Amino acid sequence: MKSTVTANANIALIKYWGKKDFDLNIPQNNSLSVTLDGLTTKTTVEFSSLYKHDELILNNILQSIEESKKLISFLNLIREKANINLFAKVISENNFPTAAGLASSSSGFAALALAGCDAAGLNLSKKELSILARKGSGSAARSIFGGFVEWAAGKIGYDESSYAMQLYDENYWPEIRVIVLVLEEGKKEVSSRSGMQSSVFTSPMYKSWLDTVNLDLISLKRALLEKDFTRIGSIAESNCLKMHSTMLTSNPPLIYWNANTLELVKYILELRKNGLEIYFTIDAGPQIKILCLEKDVLNLKKKLNSFDFINKIIDCSSGSGAFILNE
Ligand code: DP6
């Protein structure tokens, strides 16, 4: 009863920030993402009667019971579905910094959902896997699929109504790139889960976020259909800034950027003014993700190399959904 799975993280072009059903992890609004081939989690789950408790080894480090709490409640969902009562050993590795605003929970729970179900002998559809992954971490609902993915928010109290679906697969637009700039490798101070809850209840901007996010989604879907990079970049950038405005105006304020993030944002705007067509998006952390086209990647990377504070540059294309690696 063992399975190994790989899943990629995704980056939202239309963000998810806020839940309307906290227990079921049902979001306030639909979101849209692209799955990235350069940010990958590999997870092995083994259920066995030899294990006396659940055990998680994350990036080669054995996690405490406290650190494994989310994992254990997620395994309980799988055990319940499969009607088994065996404990599991889970070994998971990311090829990028964990919990630093690089969407590690998206690839993490997508990989865990598929590996856990496969190891438990369950054969779920992608939609069912997306519903399950959502309960580990909302953004993980999208990482079950490759390419461009929409997560339909669904209704409060209706578990089955909230799931992701693929709009276009990973081969739809090979020229589109996301350049991830890692500025800080540490764990973020405020998790997305508690940060978004605070924005929903305390930010005076939250209502405007909800009033405009659907229109952003419709416009971005149209631009994707037309492969209109200029519109995709501008909508994604402005949607990200709107999300950050709800963060900044939360009480207490949520400031996920650092000084280097701001310096790069200004630099990106400057480069764009001078004719290089690039856009940024940022999640709940200081890292920057630049949207660009393949033809500009080399030139852009050369320019970025002059910043000493950029720890890592990860060049991503649109990647595949979660899949099983077992021989
Ligand atoms: C800013 O999916 O990590 O990256 O559902 O509470 O686990 P939980 O939150 P999570 O939040 C992601 C927030 C975001 C935007 C996005 O990916 O859409």
Tab-separated table of C-alpha atoms and ligand atoms in Angstrom, residues 10-12 14-17 19 25 31 70 103 105-106 134 136-140 142 151 188 192-194 196 243 247 282-284, ligand 1:
chain	number	residue	atom	x	y	z
A	10	ASN	CA	0.681	26.734	-9.432
A	11	ILE	CA	0.657	30.497	-9.540
A	12	ALA	CA	-2.648	32.340	-9.536
A	14	ILE	CA	-6.627	35.666	-10.547
A	15	LYS	CA	-6.088	35.199	-6.836
A	16	TYR	CA	-7.890	33.283	-4.126
A	17	TRP	CA	-7.847	35.352	-0.960
A	19	LYS	CA	-12.926	31.772	2.447
A	25	ASN	CA	-12.237	25.501	2.651
A	31	SER	CA	-9.596	31.873	-9.168
A	70	LYS	CA	-2.576	19.155	9.052
A	103	ALA	CA	2.727	27.914	-3.210
A	105	SER	CA	1.041	23.881	-0.145
A	106	SER	CA	-0.523	23.710	-3.616
A	134	ARG	CA	-8.867	21.580	-1.569
A	136	GLY	CA	-5.729	20.307	2.606
A	137	SER	CA	-5.058	23.686	1.030
A	138	GLY	CA	-7.317	25.645	-1.291
A	139	SER	CA	-4.722	26.289	-3.993
A	140	ALA	CA	-3.959	22.540	-4.109
A	142	ARG	CA	-5.808	23.673	-8.865
A	151	TRP	CA	-11.194	26.805	-9.485
A	188	LYS	CA	6.430	33.379	6.323
A	192	SER	CA	-2.244	32.430	4.048
A	193	ARG	CA	-4.965	30.715	6.024
A	194	SER	CA	-4.987	33.190	8.892
A	196	MET	CA	-6.933	35.797	4.350
A	243	MET	CA	-5.275	41.421	-3.319
A	247	MET	CA	-3.679	42.611	2.878
A	282	ILE	CA	3.223	38.228	-5.858
A	283	ASP	CA	1.545	35.946	-3.301
A	284	ALA	CA	1.669	35.796	0.487
B	1	DP6	C1	-2.010	34.245	-2.087
B	1	DP6	O1	-4.095	27.861	-0.741
B	1	DP6	O2	-2.169	28.511	0.754
B	1	DP6	O3	-1.316	32.142	-2.920
B	1	DP6	O4	-6.484	27.282	1.555
B	1	DP6	O5	-5.684	28.375	3.626
B	1	DP6	O6	-4.285	26.618	2.565
B	1	DP6	P1	-5.272	27.723	2.347
B	1	DP6	O7	-4.534	28.853	1.533
B	1	DP6	P2	-3.555	28.773	0.271
B	1	DP6	O8	-3.676	30.290	-0.223
B	1	DP6	C2	-3.126	30.733	-1.417
B	1	DP6	C3	-3.237	32.209	-1.490
B	1	DP6	C4	-2.461	32.880	-2.589
B	1	DP6	C5	-3.336	33.103	-3.817
B	1	DP6	C6	-3.641	31.902	-4.686
B	1	DP6	O9	-2.831	30.968	-4.785
B	1	DP6	O10	-4.710	31.937	-5.320
